[in-house]
XYZ file of C-alpha atoms in Angstrom:
715
model
C 95.349 132.256 36.690
C 95.293 129.003 39.232
C 95.213 129.770 42.388
C 97.617 126.859 44.284
C 96.638 126.720 48.256
C 99.867 124.336 49.480
C 98.986 122.535 52.495
C 102.137 120.151 52.245
C 102.175 117.155 54.904
C 104.032 114.573 53.174
C 101.726 111.348 54.276
C 103.165 108.687 55.696
C 105.123 107.799 59.078
C 107.522 109.561 60.913
C 111.175 108.360 61.078
C 112.119 106.387 64.560
C 112.893 108.858 66.987
C 112.383 111.916 64.580
C 111.233 115.022 66.621
C 107.810 115.662 65.901
C 107.191 118.397 62.951
C 106.466 121.787 63.621
C 102.886 123.185 62.644
C 103.174 126.737 61.008
C 99.691 128.694 62.108
C 98.001 131.806 59.967
C 96.629 134.688 61.640
C 94.193 135.989 59.828
C 93.521 132.006 58.898
C 93.493 132.946 55.081
C 96.806 132.217 53.257
C 95.374 134.826 50.319
C 95.250 138.433 50.927
C 95.226 141.766 49.091
C 98.541 143.421 48.405
C 99.255 146.051 51.410
C 97.833 143.687 53.960
C 100.074 141.400 56.296
C 99.748 138.075 57.728
C 101.047 136.853 61.086
C 102.974 133.756 61.480
C 103.365 131.388 64.608
C 105.249 128.803 65.142
C 103.530 125.825 67.153
C 105.122 122.390 68.619
C 103.184 119.542 70.264
C 103.431 121.111 73.552
C 102.267 124.966 72.834
C 103.220 127.844 70.764
C 106.760 128.823 70.779
C 107.621 132.142 71.582
C 111.723 132.678 71.229
C 114.665 130.504 69.531
C 112.448 130.021 66.532
C 114.093 129.556 62.966
C 112.046 131.004 59.854
C 112.467 129.984 56.038
C 111.230 132.061 53.072
C 111.664 129.820 50.071
C 114.283 127.889 51.827
C 116.096 130.822 52.859
C 116.698 131.470 56.711
C 115.448 134.488 58.295
C 117.172 136.210 61.035
C 113.694 136.896 62.750
C 114.200 134.782 66.032
C 110.555 135.489 67.787
C 108.005 133.450 68.100
C 105.950 135.473 65.547
C 106.603 136.489 61.848
C 104.639 139.326 60.033
C 104.780 139.092 56.193
C 103.112 140.858 53.154
C 105.568 139.429 50.322
C 103.820 135.833 48.279
C 105.963 132.339 49.060
C 106.696 129.371 50.625
C 107.480 129.787 54.656
C 108.685 127.194 57.262
C 109.203 127.068 60.807
C 110.897 124.853 63.815
C 111.774 125.247 67.430
C 114.270 123.447 69.692
C 111.267 120.706 70.277
C 110.346 120.025 66.864
C 111.754 119.300 63.395
C 111.064 121.434 60.628
C 107.151 122.442 59.733
C 105.749 121.896 55.905
C 105.495 124.493 53.912
C 102.880 126.906 53.437
C 102.196 129.032 50.567
C 100.935 132.507 50.719
C 100.091 134.940 48.086
C 99.109 138.656 48.174
C 97.473 139.659 45.120
C 96.244 142.627 43.741
C 92.632 141.561 42.183
C 89.237 143.347 43.234
C 87.938 139.801 44.322
C 89.377 136.707 45.797
C 88.460 133.569 46.987
C 89.857 132.797 50.566
C 89.738 129.193 51.982
C 90.488 128.496 55.860
C 94.431 127.028 56.861
C 94.991 123.895 57.425
C 92.508 121.804 55.645
C 92.092 117.815 56.200
C 90.377 115.430 54.388
C 86.503 115.323 55.322
C 87.026 118.511 57.813
C 85.275 121.735 57.473
C 86.397 124.326 55.045
C 85.674 127.853 55.056
C 85.486 129.476 51.835
C 85.310 133.257 51.909
C 84.434 135.469 48.470
C 85.959 139.020 49.462
C 86.138 142.561 47.546
C 88.187 144.978 47.815
C 84.746 147.455 48.375
C 82.786 144.850 50.620
C 79.815 147.630 51.135
C 79.325 147.200 47.384
C 78.442 144.148 47.029
C 75.165 143.050 46.732
C 75.224 138.976 45.769
C 78.142 136.331 45.975
C 77.800 132.996 44.017
C 79.902 129.875 44.766
C 80.988 127.328 42.040
C 82.827 124.411 41.936
C 83.941 122.932 38.703
C 82.037 125.971 37.205
C 79.016 124.242 38.642
C 76.863 126.619 40.642
C 76.991 125.821 44.726
C 74.844 128.468 46.191
C 74.201 132.005 45.882
C 74.730 133.441 49.215
C 75.829 136.631 50.696
C 78.299 135.033 53.232
C 80.806 132.539 53.558
C 80.397 128.846 53.042
C 81.301 125.666 54.157
C 82.550 122.624 52.037
C 83.569 118.970 53.074
C 86.554 118.177 50.800
C 87.609 114.579 49.942
C 91.520 113.654 49.946
C 93.046 114.044 46.745
C 90.139 116.091 45.412
C 91.201 118.099 42.154
C 87.957 119.978 42.466
C 88.579 123.955 41.681
C 86.453 126.449 43.163
C 85.826 129.973 42.484
C 83.606 133.306 43.182
C 81.588 136.096 41.637
C 80.251 138.887 43.513
C 78.001 141.591 41.665
C 75.749 144.864 42.469
C 74.617 148.537 40.857
C 76.687 151.211 40.341
C 75.558 154.801 40.551
C 73.943 155.000 37.220
C 71.590 152.056 37.864
C 73.803 149.813 36.034
C 74.898 146.376 37.500
C 78.711 144.926 37.520
C 80.258 141.302 38.368
C 83.686 140.519 39.230
C 84.858 136.977 39.061
C 87.865 135.585 41.364
C 90.758 133.499 40.037
C 89.842 129.322 40.340
C 91.362 128.079 43.460
C 92.748 124.408 43.982
C 92.298 123.150 47.560
C 94.925 120.675 48.210
C 93.947 118.409 51.334
C 95.879 117.156 53.876
C 95.655 113.537 55.047
C 94.135 113.319 58.663
C 96.458 110.634 59.119
C 98.553 108.463 57.219
C 97.694 104.441 56.774
C 99.247 102.501 59.778
C 101.999 100.434 59.634
C 101.995 97.286 62.241
C 105.122 96.230 63.849
C 105.655 93.187 66.100
C 108.352 93.355 69.639
C 109.678 91.215 69.747
C 110.403 90.945 65.609
C 111.482 87.256 65.786
C 109.294 85.832 69.012
C 109.855 82.649 70.566
C 107.416 80.161 71.097
C 105.838 80.412 74.632
C 106.854 84.165 74.786
C 104.967 86.950 74.705
C 105.151 89.390 71.904
C 103.576 93.098 71.476
C 101.505 94.070 68.171
C 102.076 97.965 67.487
C 99.467 99.509 64.618
C 101.934 103.062 64.057
C 100.173 106.337 62.695
C 99.818 109.872 63.657
C 97.637 113.059 63.971
C 98.711 116.454 63.263
C 99.520 118.264 66.602
C 96.489 121.078 65.318
C 94.234 117.425 65.243
C 95.059 116.664 68.878
C 90.734 116.801 69.325
C 90.608 113.352 67.006
C 90.678 110.033 68.822
C 92.034 107.131 66.701
C 90.686 103.288 67.135
C 92.719 100.193 66.481
C 92.086 96.910 65.736
C 94.529 93.593 65.115
C 93.795 90.587 62.896
C 95.632 87.496 62.477
C 94.657 86.111 59.225
C 91.096 86.862 59.187
C 90.068 86.783 62.623
C 90.266 89.555 65.260
C 92.767 89.243 68.178
C 92.051 90.593 71.732
C 88.496 92.485 72.473
C 88.126 93.971 69.104
C 88.165 98.055 68.578
C 90.322 100.090 71.047
C 91.885 102.718 71.967
C 95.123 101.619 72.173
C 97.632 101.453 69.403
C 99.287 98.207 70.887
C 97.802 94.698 71.787
C 99.994 92.388 74.285
C 99.704 89.040 73.227
C 101.049 86.590 76.693
C 102.309 83.601 74.821
C 102.810 82.930 71.130
C 103.067 79.216 69.683
C 104.901 77.858 67.296
C 102.318 77.099 63.887
C 104.462 78.344 60.837
C 104.237 81.818 59.713
C 101.259 83.581 59.955
C 100.064 86.898 58.493
C 99.103 89.781 60.929
C 97.476 93.037 60.007
C 95.658 95.796 62.016
C 92.797 99.007 61.067
C 92.989 102.382 62.536
C 89.928 104.684 62.167
C 88.287 107.659 63.077
C 84.956 108.245 64.879
C 83.825 111.722 63.711
C 84.268 112.281 60.660
C 84.428 108.098 59.851
C 87.719 107.374 58.097
C 89.421 103.596 58.286
C 92.556 102.788 56.945
C 94.103 99.353 57.156
C 98.143 98.421 57.703
C 99.747 96.106 54.839
C 100.044 92.627 56.013
C 102.993 91.308 57.866
C 104.371 87.553 58.024
C 105.328 86.808 61.138
C 107.403 83.921 62.471
C 107.414 82.535 66.079
C 110.541 79.670 66.609
C 110.264 76.541 68.580
C 113.013 75.671 71.550
C 113.351 72.044 72.525
C 112.576 70.964 76.021
C 115.471 71.517 78.849
C 115.503 71.450 82.555
C 113.157 69.000 83.403
C 112.389 69.247 87.468
C 109.728 67.250 89.393
C 108.174 69.024 92.205
C 105.723 67.501 94.977
C 102.520 69.190 96.575
C 103.317 69.318 99.881
C 106.531 69.512 99.862
C 109.060 66.251 100.132
C 108.993 64.924 103.876
C 105.943 66.828 104.434
C 102.916 64.620 102.920
C 100.654 63.197 105.532
C 99.099 60.150 105.163
C 95.476 60.052 103.839
C 96.284 63.432 101.537
C 96.873 63.742 97.992
C 100.109 63.700 96.426
C 100.484 66.470 93.744
C 103.264 65.707 91.396
C 104.507 68.552 89.344
C 106.417 68.728 85.974
C 107.779 71.764 84.680
C 110.322 72.636 82.175
C 112.789 75.568 82.188
C 112.876 76.045 78.496
C 110.934 74.719 75.678
C 107.913 75.834 73.293
C 104.982 74.403 71.410
C 103.083 71.154 72.159
C 104.847 69.314 75.342
C 103.925 65.591 76.526
C 104.502 64.895 80.025
C 104.684 61.311 81.408
C 105.146 60.307 85.367
C 106.758 57.084 86.489
C 107.686 55.429 89.712
C 110.931 53.090 89.787
C 109.503 49.309 90.225
C 106.422 50.072 88.036
C 106.717 49.263 84.167
C 103.314 51.517 83.232
C 103.850 54.950 83.622
C 101.586 56.968 86.256
C 99.763 59.222 83.877
C 100.120 61.483 80.810
C 99.095 64.835 79.582
C 100.299 67.022 76.571
C 99.309 70.836 76.448
C 100.722 73.757 75.261
C 102.111 74.857 78.841
C 105.545 74.411 80.562
C 104.210 72.358 83.429
C 101.556 70.108 84.059
C 100.481 68.264 86.977
C 99.576 64.666 88.076
C 96.918 64.064 91.106
C 97.301 60.854 93.224
C 94.339 60.808 95.717
C 94.637 59.330 99.372
C 98.108 58.640 99.642
C 98.870 55.399 101.629
C 101.803 53.728 103.046
C 102.287 51.440 100.118
C 102.751 54.661 97.818
C 106.064 55.732 99.171
C 108.958 55.001 96.866
C 111.004 57.143 94.206
C 109.742 59.206 91.533
C 110.342 60.962 87.793
C 108.733 62.703 85.499
C 109.454 63.023 81.512
C 108.903 65.834 78.866
C 108.882 66.086 75.205
C 108.098 68.186 72.264
C 108.884 66.271 69.417
C 112.892 66.159 70.088
C 112.645 63.219 72.671
C 111.746 62.251 75.942
C 113.984 64.172 78.599
C 113.907 63.102 82.223
C 113.807 64.842 85.496
C 115.829 63.632 88.786
C 114.575 61.292 91.133
C 112.845 62.006 94.092
C 111.975 60.182 97.424
C 108.261 60.448 99.113
C 107.746 59.474 102.422
C 104.729 59.842 104.444
C 104.018 61.443 107.920
C 101.518 60.910 110.460
C 99.857 63.784 111.992
C 99.001 63.879 115.784
C 96.014 62.830 117.329
C 94.267 65.330 119.835
C 96.002 65.157 122.888
C 95.047 65.076 126.573
C 95.931 67.035 129.502
C 96.478 65.938 132.907
C 96.831 68.587 135.556
C 99.095 66.967 138.400
C 99.138 68.699 141.857
C 100.446 68.305 145.344
C 97.159 68.149 147.164
C 93.336 67.489 146.007
C 92.682 71.552 146.328
C 95.429 73.697 144.534
C 96.734 76.563 146.754
C 98.209 79.846 146.089
C 101.903 79.324 145.560
C 101.986 75.310 145.072
C 103.840 74.496 141.754
C 101.659 72.395 139.474
C 102.860 70.280 136.134
C 100.563 70.282 133.041
C 101.097 67.080 131.249
C 100.448 66.964 127.718
C 100.672 63.683 125.242
C 99.287 62.742 121.808
C 98.982 59.177 121.448
C 99.785 58.916 117.569
C 101.911 61.352 115.448
C 105.102 61.369 114.008
C 107.916 63.419 115.429
C 109.356 66.127 116.715
C 106.419 67.288 118.493
C 105.414 70.354 119.666
C 103.340 70.951 122.718
C 102.055 74.496 123.881
C 99.990 75.117 126.884
C 96.911 77.752 127.143
C 95.806 79.103 129.955
C 91.706 80.447 129.009
C 93.597 80.730 125.384
C 96.249 82.826 126.169
C 99.645 80.835 125.725
C 101.509 79.574 128.903
C 104.478 78.479 127.352
C 105.813 75.528 124.729
C 108.168 72.169 125.020
C 109.180 70.124 122.494
C 109.205 66.306 122.082
C 112.009 65.429 119.324
C 111.228 61.766 120.013
C 107.536 61.854 119.960
C 105.842 60.937 123.308
C 104.735 63.873 125.954
C 105.598 67.012 127.424
C 105.128 68.843 130.510
C 105.165 72.349 132.021
C 105.460 73.475 135.707
C 103.547 76.432 136.888
C 103.722 78.479 140.349
C 100.264 79.194 141.500
C 98.893 82.549 142.017
C 95.194 83.784 142.533
C 95.144 84.615 138.410
C 95.589 80.935 137.443
C 92.309 79.735 138.301
C 90.318 78.805 134.714
C 90.219 76.588 132.270
C 93.263 74.780 130.970
C 94.228 73.084 127.478
C 97.031 72.161 125.743
C 98.069 71.645 121.613
C 99.983 69.495 119.839
C 102.021 70.100 116.786
C 104.237 68.172 114.332
C 103.771 70.528 111.218
C 100.992 68.031 109.958
C 98.233 70.197 111.632
C 97.264 70.887 114.841
C 95.280 69.425 117.499
C 93.512 70.514 120.538
C 93.098 68.681 123.933
C 89.949 69.303 126.327
C 89.354 71.813 128.574
C 90.717 71.097 132.522
C 89.350 73.164 134.749
C 91.531 74.449 137.831
C 90.322 76.242 140.675
C 92.504 78.039 143.061
C 92.172 78.762 146.815
C 93.829 82.298 147.835
C 94.648 82.502 151.499
C 93.277 85.497 152.823
C 95.857 88.445 153.576
C 96.012 90.825 156.987
C 92.484 92.344 157.716
C 92.077 96.078 158.330
C 89.842 97.079 160.954
C 88.188 100.521 160.706
C 85.881 102.298 162.662
C 82.499 103.938 161.725
C 82.311 106.713 162.633
C 85.812 106.884 162.351
C 86.978 109.022 165.590
C 89.265 108.084 168.074
C 86.867 109.048 171.138
C 83.056 108.328 171.449
C 79.797 108.566 173.672
C 78.606 105.815 176.255
C 75.310 104.610 174.395
C 76.808 105.560 170.539
C 76.380 102.317 168.412
C 79.701 101.528 166.632
C 80.050 99.923 163.642
C 83.653 97.291 163.247
C 84.624 97.101 159.637
C 86.655 94.267 158.480
C 87.787 93.609 155.427
C 91.220 91.423 153.613
C 92.053 92.666 150.051
C 92.410 89.152 149.099
C 91.365 85.595 149.978
C 89.121 82.948 148.485
C 85.645 82.999 149.997
C 83.875 82.089 152.154
C 85.367 84.384 154.912
C 84.777 84.508 158.679
C 85.889 87.544 160.273
C 86.079 87.500 164.109
C 86.026 90.693 165.972
C 87.812 91.215 169.132
C 88.039 93.710 172.374
C 91.200 93.359 174.394
C 91.404 89.819 172.830
C 88.153 88.528 174.125
C 85.582 87.618 171.457
C 82.990 90.080 170.489
C 81.295 87.939 168.078
C 82.145 86.652 164.256
C 80.523 87.458 161.034
C 80.783 85.378 157.479
C 81.112 86.747 154.096
C 80.034 84.308 151.684
C 81.259 85.977 148.624
C 84.204 87.496 149.778
C 84.527 91.099 150.702
C 84.324 92.295 154.211
C 82.331 92.234 157.474
C 80.726 94.720 160.019
C 79.630 93.971 163.567
C 77.846 97.069 165.418
C 78.129 97.550 169.355
C 76.040 100.179 171.716
C 79.099 101.461 173.580
C 79.308 101.480 177.147
C 82.027 102.887 179.530
C 83.822 99.484 179.655
C 83.797 99.246 176.044
C 87.346 101.763 176.034
C 90.406 99.904 174.718
C 92.086 98.041 171.587
C 90.142 96.180 169.123
C 90.916 94.101 166.331
C 89.929 91.596 163.815
C 90.374 88.463 162.259
C 89.993 86.541 158.685
C 89.756 83.086 158.278
C 89.009 81.021 155.299
C 90.477 77.798 155.988
C 93.926 78.208 154.898
C 95.091 79.804 157.984
C 93.730 83.135 159.720
C 95.310 86.394 159.805
C 94.964 89.290 162.218
C 94.418 92.730 161.802
C 96.196 95.844 163.731
C 94.901 96.857 166.913
C 92.875 99.935 166.527
C 92.513 101.981 170.261
C 88.989 103.560 171.529
C 88.558 105.733 174.397
C 84.909 106.478 175.865
C 85.499 110.127 176.817
C 81.829 110.797 177.697
C 78.148 110.244 178.319
C 75.513 110.219 176.070
C 73.183 113.064 176.807
C 70.272 111.203 178.481
C 72.800 109.711 181.075
C 74.152 113.286 181.332
C 70.622 114.527 182.685
C 70.979 111.449 185.054
C 73.769 112.332 186.911
C 72.470 116.209 187.164
C 69.427 114.768 188.637
C 71.034 112.171 191.149
C 73.195 114.913 191.979
C 70.485 117.489 192.687
C 68.715 114.794 194.631
C 71.636 113.669 196.206
C 72.420 117.183 197.732
C 68.981 117.374 198.596
C 68.860 114.530 200.783
C 71.789 114.991 202.597
C 70.553 118.555 203.488
C 67.471 116.897 204.951
C 68.965 114.639 206.928
C 70.260 115.657 210.368
C 72.452 112.747 211.153
C 75.102 113.709 208.484
C 75.640 117.199 209.421
C 78.504 116.485 211.280
C 79.996 114.285 208.817
C 79.539 117.049 206.515
C 81.049 119.986 208.534
C 83.973 117.364 209.454
C 84.760 116.741 205.990
C 84.579 120.775 205.040
C 87.284 121.096 208.187
C 89.518 118.346 206.749
C 89.280 119.870 203.230
C 90.436 123.364 204.398
C 93.519 121.799 206.382
C 94.565 119.744 203.677
C 93.730 116.550 204.964
C 91.587 114.239 203.237
C 90.373 110.719 204.525
C 91.694 107.422 202.646
C 88.291 105.991 203.326
C 84.846 107.289 203.569
C 84.291 103.902 205.897
C 86.521 104.864 208.214
C 84.352 108.339 209.425
C 82.837 107.924 212.846
C 79.454 107.751 212.911
C 77.026 105.171 211.740
C 77.506 103.762 208.182
C 75.133 105.243 205.361
C 72.537 102.738 204.468
C 73.559 100.740 201.206
C 70.638 102.061 199.324
C 71.941 105.605 199.804
C 75.391 104.300 198.447
C 74.316 101.605 195.557
C 71.106 103.502 194.113
C 68.313 101.137 193.283
C 67.726 97.720 195.020
C 67.551 96.150 191.571
C 70.757 96.662 190.213
C 73.285 94.819 191.916
C 76.769 96.610 192.952
C 80.386 95.767 194.409
C 81.051 97.676 197.554
C 82.910 100.874 196.931
C 86.277 100.449 198.992
C 88.188 103.582 197.858
C 86.587 107.214 196.676
C 88.507 110.382 196.063
C 85.471 112.840 194.738
C 86.422 116.506 193.594
C 83.925 118.118 191.904
C 84.377 121.972 189.699
C 82.619 123.653 187.278
C 84.466 124.636 184.546
C 83.642 127.801 181.816
C 85.595 127.299 178.497
C 84.635 130.759 177.534
C 81.371 130.597 176.560
C 79.368 132.581 178.983
C 76.393 130.486 178.257
C 78.096 126.636 178.799
C 79.620 125.355 181.793
C 81.045 121.726 181.826
C 81.055 119.867 185.345
C 83.813 117.910 185.498
C 83.776 114.644 187.914
C 86.526 112.091 188.582
C 87.120 109.741 190.846
C 89.029 106.872 191.859
C 87.601 103.348 192.959
C 88.512 99.780 193.545
C 85.381 97.077 193.692
C 86.009 93.436 195.062
C 85.629 90.998 192.158
C 86.285 93.472 189.687
C 88.539 92.523 186.638
C 91.538 94.272 186.084
C 90.575 95.981 182.967
C 87.012 97.468 183.900
C 86.295 100.981 182.856
C 85.688 101.583 187.021
C 88.988 100.057 187.806
C 91.976 101.987 187.759
C 95.372 100.896 188.763
C 97.560 102.483 190.945
C 99.717 105.544 189.345
C 96.502 105.198 186.217
C 94.751 108.588 185.569
C 91.216 108.751 187.203
C 88.360 108.392 185.192
C 87.041 112.047 184.155
C 83.347 112.797 183.362
C 82.109 115.775 181.371
C 78.635 117.408 181.867
C 77.547 119.904 179.968
C 74.994 122.428 181.465
C 73.758 125.700 179.532
C 73.489 128.752 181.879
C 70.350 130.565 182.301
C 69.243 133.447 180.170
C 70.507 136.581 181.692
C 66.948 138.062 181.177
C 65.218 135.211 182.589
C 63.207 136.650 185.977
C 63.470 132.954 187.425
C 67.061 133.062 187.081
C 68.072 135.168 190.347
C 65.693 133.244 192.315
C 67.510 130.037 191.132
C 70.726 131.412 192.243
C 70.044 132.815 195.147
C 68.633 129.078 196.383
C 71.864 127.525 195.261
C 74.112 129.803 196.940
C 73.456 127.561 200.086
C 75.170 124.471 198.789
C 78.094 123.228 197.434
C 79.357 120.193 195.480
C 79.723 117.079 197.976
C 80.632 113.742 197.168
C 77.450 111.781 195.912
C 79.837 109.558 192.980
C 78.122 106.776 193.547
C 74.357 107.726 193.252
C 75.537 109.851 190.229
C 77.428 107.042 188.774
C 74.122 104.378 189.088
C 71.750 107.105 187.185
């Protein structure tokens, strides 16, 4: 009995728009089984295995089963379909009661691997298996074998199994013959063209249509397209489509394609298709220029572009100028446009131009266009008009820019260090100006630019230096204190925040010039001053850079003490004066009278009014080498002040005096109603444990402060 394994997948291509066929899969993958066994069927579409909403058919009769798998035990033809696929090809499954069967794997494709399995009901009894093809022995092998059948292979296969029985005899079983109907791996391709009636000059797409079953998705196809006997494109490719950008009318041509697999190598050819390309007469002839009309510059090349809106095939183009019998040029090509270049146009080339196009149906003319020439601007010249020879901050200057040649209108742009300042237009050509109010930041290089849409020209750089007047300077003292000591060195620092260098600084004390210092590169300047008592008062400074002087605000300084060296001199002078007066018996009466008047509250207005001989000049004014004015009025008072520190005593000395010829603002002269000058002297107390301290205190008990201000001050 002949066993047919039907794997019926009809060759050919699927109808356009049809759903892909479903695939019926067996598990185990054998279409022949023993009676009493079951086979599970699965329905698969191009996406995956379907698990629900599956329609099953047995011998074309619908089954009620709707799940994604179906278990069968009856022989017959089975089919299925899913919601995303059409009806599958039928698969014939048989259940046999034979002792030995030959099984073939499902599915089987041309030149693909097919597994043959010789199976007995009692596998353990089989000692040897032999496989046959068309009654010829293939191989003796106690397992499965693999064959590679061709498409439409009519060969018949069977197998034998042998063994020994318990009595030592041998036995042999033979299977039924099996004819494998091999499925075509892919059908012969069909060539299609889109559009099916292409127009000359338009694109066309060729498609080589074939398909692979979903279970062979791992197989890759390659395609090649031909026109007559010539390959198109790059030859073999993985794409089933070929894009032809432009088609030309050359009568009917034969097109065809091929499809192949690499492994296994299978090549199939499509039938030839006759494709005719249709020609369209030219229309819509148009002439354009580059540059555009009205923008042609003298000396440039003029390009005349003649184009057609419609028309196919070979087109002949020609160019003409009114007043000339001969054409300017002629070209024939398979294109919808053509160009003619006229090099270095001159003024005599101006005029009216047109073109003609012809594709064997007669020439069609374009409209006339007028060609004019424009002159580019020449490099402009920048001049700066200023109110004075040296520009000063706050002045208004005029930037004047002019190009000697150029077709109007001309747009001028002005730049400062390549940064745009503004623009001005000259509609009729000529010059343009820009006014600028100067600040310090306007120093630098200036230029201008001329543009009439035919090119941009830049002028040469022109430099402009802006002189900035000085601002009000600021005077600072270093150290920055309101009070200082005699003998200290004080730095007067004057600085103007703005102003062009060089800057000359002047320093003043009570509007009297102390000195000046120059700052050649700008910035501030300093003046050092060694302080004396005359330096109390108001200070200021001035700054000048030739554009007007500016003064600072006044800064007050009060000299409230003497340096430590001078304190020592005063102390020594006072003690010396007291000792000298105690040693002079002639002054005893004067001292007694002074003490008496002090206790009574009456103090003489002038020492010179006391009866008795006048004191010597050297005793009043110090060393002869120091010239002092005569002391006219003196009211001294001495007292010791303790600020709370047991080891520190301040001696306060103040006096009111008037010297003849002394300036009114002298630190030693005080006007009526002014506070007297006060001098503090710092004296450390002795250590209480010092044994000499008691002796010094006992010696000091016999002394008290006496007026000796003149000598102390001289020291």
